[in-house]
Tab-separated table of C-alpha atoms in Angstrom:
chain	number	residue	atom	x	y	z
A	803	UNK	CA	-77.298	-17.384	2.925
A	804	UNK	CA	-76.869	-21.046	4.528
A	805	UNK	CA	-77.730	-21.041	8.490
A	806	UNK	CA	-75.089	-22.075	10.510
A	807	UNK	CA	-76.239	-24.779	13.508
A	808	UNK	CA	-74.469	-25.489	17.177
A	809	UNK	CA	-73.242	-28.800	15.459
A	810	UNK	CA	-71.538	-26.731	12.553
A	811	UNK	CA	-69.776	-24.583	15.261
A	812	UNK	CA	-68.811	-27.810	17.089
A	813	UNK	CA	-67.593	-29.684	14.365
A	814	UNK	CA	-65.492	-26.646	13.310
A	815	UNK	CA	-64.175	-26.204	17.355
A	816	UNK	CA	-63.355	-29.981	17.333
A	817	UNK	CA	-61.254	-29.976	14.286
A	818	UNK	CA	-59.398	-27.347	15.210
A	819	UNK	CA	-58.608	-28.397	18.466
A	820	UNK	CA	-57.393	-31.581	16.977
A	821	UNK	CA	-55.565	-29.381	14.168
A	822	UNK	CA	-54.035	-27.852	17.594
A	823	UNK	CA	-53.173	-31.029	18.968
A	824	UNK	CA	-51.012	-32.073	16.482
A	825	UNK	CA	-49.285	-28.919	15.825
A	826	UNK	CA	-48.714	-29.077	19.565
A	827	UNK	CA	-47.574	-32.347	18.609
A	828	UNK	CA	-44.803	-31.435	15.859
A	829	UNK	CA	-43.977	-28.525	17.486
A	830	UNK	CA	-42.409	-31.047	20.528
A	831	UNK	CA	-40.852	-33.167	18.368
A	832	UNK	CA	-38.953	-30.435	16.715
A	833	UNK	CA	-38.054	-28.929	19.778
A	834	UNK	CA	-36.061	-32.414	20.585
A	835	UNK	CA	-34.777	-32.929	16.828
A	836	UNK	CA	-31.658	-33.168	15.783
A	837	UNK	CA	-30.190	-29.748	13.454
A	838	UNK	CA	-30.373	-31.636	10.555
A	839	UNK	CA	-33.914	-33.472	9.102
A	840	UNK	CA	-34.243	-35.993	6.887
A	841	UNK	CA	-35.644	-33.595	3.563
A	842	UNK	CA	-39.208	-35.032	2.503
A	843	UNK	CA	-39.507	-34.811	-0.847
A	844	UNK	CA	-42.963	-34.448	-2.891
A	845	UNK	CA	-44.220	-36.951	-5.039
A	846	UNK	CA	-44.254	-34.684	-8.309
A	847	UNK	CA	-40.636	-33.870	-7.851
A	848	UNK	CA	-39.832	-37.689	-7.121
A	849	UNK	CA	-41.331	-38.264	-10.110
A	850	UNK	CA	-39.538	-36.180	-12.142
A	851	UNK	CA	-36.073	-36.864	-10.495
A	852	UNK	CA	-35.376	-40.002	-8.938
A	853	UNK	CA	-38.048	-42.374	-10.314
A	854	UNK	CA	-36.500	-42.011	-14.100
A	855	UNK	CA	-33.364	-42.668	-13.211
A	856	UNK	CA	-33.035	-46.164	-15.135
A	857	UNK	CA	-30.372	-47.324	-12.395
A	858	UNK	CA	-32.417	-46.530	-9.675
A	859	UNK	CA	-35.515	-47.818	-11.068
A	860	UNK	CA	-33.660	-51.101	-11.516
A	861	UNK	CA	-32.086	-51.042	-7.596
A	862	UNK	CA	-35.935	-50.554	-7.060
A	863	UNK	CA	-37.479	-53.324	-9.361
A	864	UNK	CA	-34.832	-55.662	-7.929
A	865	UNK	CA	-35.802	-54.883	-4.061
A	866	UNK	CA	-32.410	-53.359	-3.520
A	867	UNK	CA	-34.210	-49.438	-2.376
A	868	UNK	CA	-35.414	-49.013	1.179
A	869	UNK	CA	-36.964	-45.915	2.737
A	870	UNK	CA	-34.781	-44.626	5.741
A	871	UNK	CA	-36.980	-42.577	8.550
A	872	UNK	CA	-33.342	-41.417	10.116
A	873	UNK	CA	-30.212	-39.408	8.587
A	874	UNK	CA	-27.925	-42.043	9.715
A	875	UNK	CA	-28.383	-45.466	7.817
A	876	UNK	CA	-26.404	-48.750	7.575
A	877	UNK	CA	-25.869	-51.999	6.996
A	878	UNK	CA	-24.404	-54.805	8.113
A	879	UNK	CA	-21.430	-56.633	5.819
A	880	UNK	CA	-21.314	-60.487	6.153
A	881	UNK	CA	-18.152	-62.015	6.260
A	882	UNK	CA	-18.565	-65.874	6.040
A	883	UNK	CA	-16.078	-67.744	7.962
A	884	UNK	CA	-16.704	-70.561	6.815
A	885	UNK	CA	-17.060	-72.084	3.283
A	886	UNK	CA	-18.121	-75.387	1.490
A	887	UNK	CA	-15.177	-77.599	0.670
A	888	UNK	CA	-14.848	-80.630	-1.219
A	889	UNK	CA	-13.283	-83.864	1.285
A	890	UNK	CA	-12.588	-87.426	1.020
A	891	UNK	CA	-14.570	-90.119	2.516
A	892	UNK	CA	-12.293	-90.867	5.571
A	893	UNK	CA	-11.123	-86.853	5.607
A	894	UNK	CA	-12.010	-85.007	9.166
A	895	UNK	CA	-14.962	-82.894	8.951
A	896	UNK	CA	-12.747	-79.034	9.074
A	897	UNK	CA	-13.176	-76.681	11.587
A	898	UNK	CA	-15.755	-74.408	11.278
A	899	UNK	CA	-15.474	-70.510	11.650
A	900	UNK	CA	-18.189	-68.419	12.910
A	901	UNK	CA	-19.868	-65.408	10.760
A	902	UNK	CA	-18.319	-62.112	11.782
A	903	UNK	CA	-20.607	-58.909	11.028
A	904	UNK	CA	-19.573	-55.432	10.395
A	905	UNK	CA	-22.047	-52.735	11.018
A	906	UNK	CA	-21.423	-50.311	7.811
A	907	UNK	CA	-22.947	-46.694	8.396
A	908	UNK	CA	-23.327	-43.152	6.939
A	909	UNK	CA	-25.169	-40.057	7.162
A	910	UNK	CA	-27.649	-39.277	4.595
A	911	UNK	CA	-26.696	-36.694	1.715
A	912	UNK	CA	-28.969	-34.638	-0.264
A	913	UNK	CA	-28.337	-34.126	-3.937
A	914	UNK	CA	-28.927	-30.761	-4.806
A	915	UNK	CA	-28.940	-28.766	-8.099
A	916	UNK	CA	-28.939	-24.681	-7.570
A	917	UNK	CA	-30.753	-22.539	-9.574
A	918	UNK	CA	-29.931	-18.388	-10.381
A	919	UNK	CA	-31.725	-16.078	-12.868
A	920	UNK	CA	-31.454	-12.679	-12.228
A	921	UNK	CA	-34.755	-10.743	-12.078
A	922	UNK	CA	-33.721	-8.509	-15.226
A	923	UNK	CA	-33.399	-11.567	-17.303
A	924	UNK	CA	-36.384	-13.266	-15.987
A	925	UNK	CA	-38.219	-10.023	-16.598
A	926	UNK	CA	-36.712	-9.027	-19.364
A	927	UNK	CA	-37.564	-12.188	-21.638
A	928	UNK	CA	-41.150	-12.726	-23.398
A	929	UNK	CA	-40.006	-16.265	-25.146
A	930	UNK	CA	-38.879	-18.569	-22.851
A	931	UNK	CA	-39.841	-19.234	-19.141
A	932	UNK	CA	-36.152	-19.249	-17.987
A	933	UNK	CA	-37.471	-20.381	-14.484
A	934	UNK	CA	-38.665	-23.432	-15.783
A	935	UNK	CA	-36.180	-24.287	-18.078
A	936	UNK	CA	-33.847	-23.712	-15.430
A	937	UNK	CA	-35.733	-26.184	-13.080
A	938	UNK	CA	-35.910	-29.129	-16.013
A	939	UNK	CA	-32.497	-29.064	-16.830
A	940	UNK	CA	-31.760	-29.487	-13.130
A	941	UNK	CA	-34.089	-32.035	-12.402
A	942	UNK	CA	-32.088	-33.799	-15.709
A	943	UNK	CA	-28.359	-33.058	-14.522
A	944	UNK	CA	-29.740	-34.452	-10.645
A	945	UNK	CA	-31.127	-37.522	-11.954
A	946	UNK	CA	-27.946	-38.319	-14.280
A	947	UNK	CA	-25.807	-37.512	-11.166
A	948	UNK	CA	-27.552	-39.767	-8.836
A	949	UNK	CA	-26.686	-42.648	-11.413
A	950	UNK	CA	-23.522	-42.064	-12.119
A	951	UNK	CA	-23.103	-41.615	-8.213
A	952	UNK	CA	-24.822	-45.590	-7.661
A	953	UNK	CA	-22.549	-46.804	-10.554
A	954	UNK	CA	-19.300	-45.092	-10.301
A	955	UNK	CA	-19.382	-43.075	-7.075
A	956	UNK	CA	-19.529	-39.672	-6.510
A	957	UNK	CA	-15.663	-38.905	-6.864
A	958	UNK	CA	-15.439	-37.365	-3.295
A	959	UNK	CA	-12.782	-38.079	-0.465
A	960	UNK	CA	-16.456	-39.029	1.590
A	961	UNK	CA	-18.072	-40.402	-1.434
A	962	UNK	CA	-20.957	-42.557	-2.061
A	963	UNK	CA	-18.674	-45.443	-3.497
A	964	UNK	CA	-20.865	-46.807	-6.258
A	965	UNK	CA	-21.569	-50.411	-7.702
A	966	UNK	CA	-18.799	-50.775	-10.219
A	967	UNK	CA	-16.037	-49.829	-7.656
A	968	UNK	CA	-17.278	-52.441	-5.094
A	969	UNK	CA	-17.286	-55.436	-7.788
A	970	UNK	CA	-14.324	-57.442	-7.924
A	971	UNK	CA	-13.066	-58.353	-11.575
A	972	UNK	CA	-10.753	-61.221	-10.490
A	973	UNK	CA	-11.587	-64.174	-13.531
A	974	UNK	CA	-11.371	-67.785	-12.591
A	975	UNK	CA	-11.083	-70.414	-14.950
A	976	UNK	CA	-13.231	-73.559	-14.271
A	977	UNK	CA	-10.480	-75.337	-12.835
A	978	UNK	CA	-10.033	-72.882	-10.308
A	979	UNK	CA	-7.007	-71.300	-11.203
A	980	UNK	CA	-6.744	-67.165	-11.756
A	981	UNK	CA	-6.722	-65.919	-15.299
């Protein structure tokens, strides 16, 4: 049997009254929160979800994904005023228009897949882990959701609006006339 020293004991006091500390810490912080927290997820189940979505993976790869720290998050939509124009030699210089911004912002969502096995059929079975099974195929559908959700939308009144819905498909010849 090991002999325990004064320094053990203090070593062991001072971590736990820094263990304190910070619990003291959190414990303020949650007392001024908001209801509703930004949901921290593990690295195992972003792994498994978000990080094989090939969409998201190429939003990533392209430095188009940012981590948020708040449930509301924005952006702010450029609207040039001005643009480039061709003009004669002895043409005026046009007036210029300024840049107007337009702060764009939304709450955070949380995309969820729900899972229910009864306890006879969980009990009940020797052959497959229903749990499990149950857990992959969500992990699947959530990952194919959040996709189609950054391409197409979510097809909600509130909805995420999605890439393809925000691209214009107006065609213009090289002469600059519509198609």
């Amino acid at each position: 049997m090991s002999e325990i020293t004064i320094h053990d004991i203090a070593t062991k006091l001072e971590s736990q009254s820094n263990e304190l500390k910070e619990l003291r810490k959190a414990m303020g912080a949650t007392t001024d929160a908001p209801t509703s927290m930004q949901i921290e997820y593990t690295k195992e189940i972003k792994s498994k979800i978000f990080d094989q979505a090939p969409y998201f993976r190429f939003l990533e790869s392209k430095g188009c994904v940012q981590s948020a720290s708040t449930s509301q998050v924005g952006f702010y939509k450029e609207n040039n005023g001005s643009v480039a124009q061709f003009i004669a030699e002895d043409d005026d210089i046009p007036e210029a228009t300024a840049t107007t911004y337009t702060e764009e912002t939304a709450k955070m969502a949380t995309l969820i897949q729900p899972i229910d096995i009864s306890m006879m059929a969980e009990m009940g079975n020797n052959v497959v882990d229903l749990i499990q099974r149950e857990i992959d195929k969500g992990f699947i559908n959530v990952k194919n959701m959040a996709d189609s959700a950054l391409l197409q939308g979510d097809g909600t009144n509130n909805s995420f609006k999605g890439f393809t819905s925000q691209v214009t498909d107006n065609k213009v010849d090289l002469k600059g006339e519509e198609i």
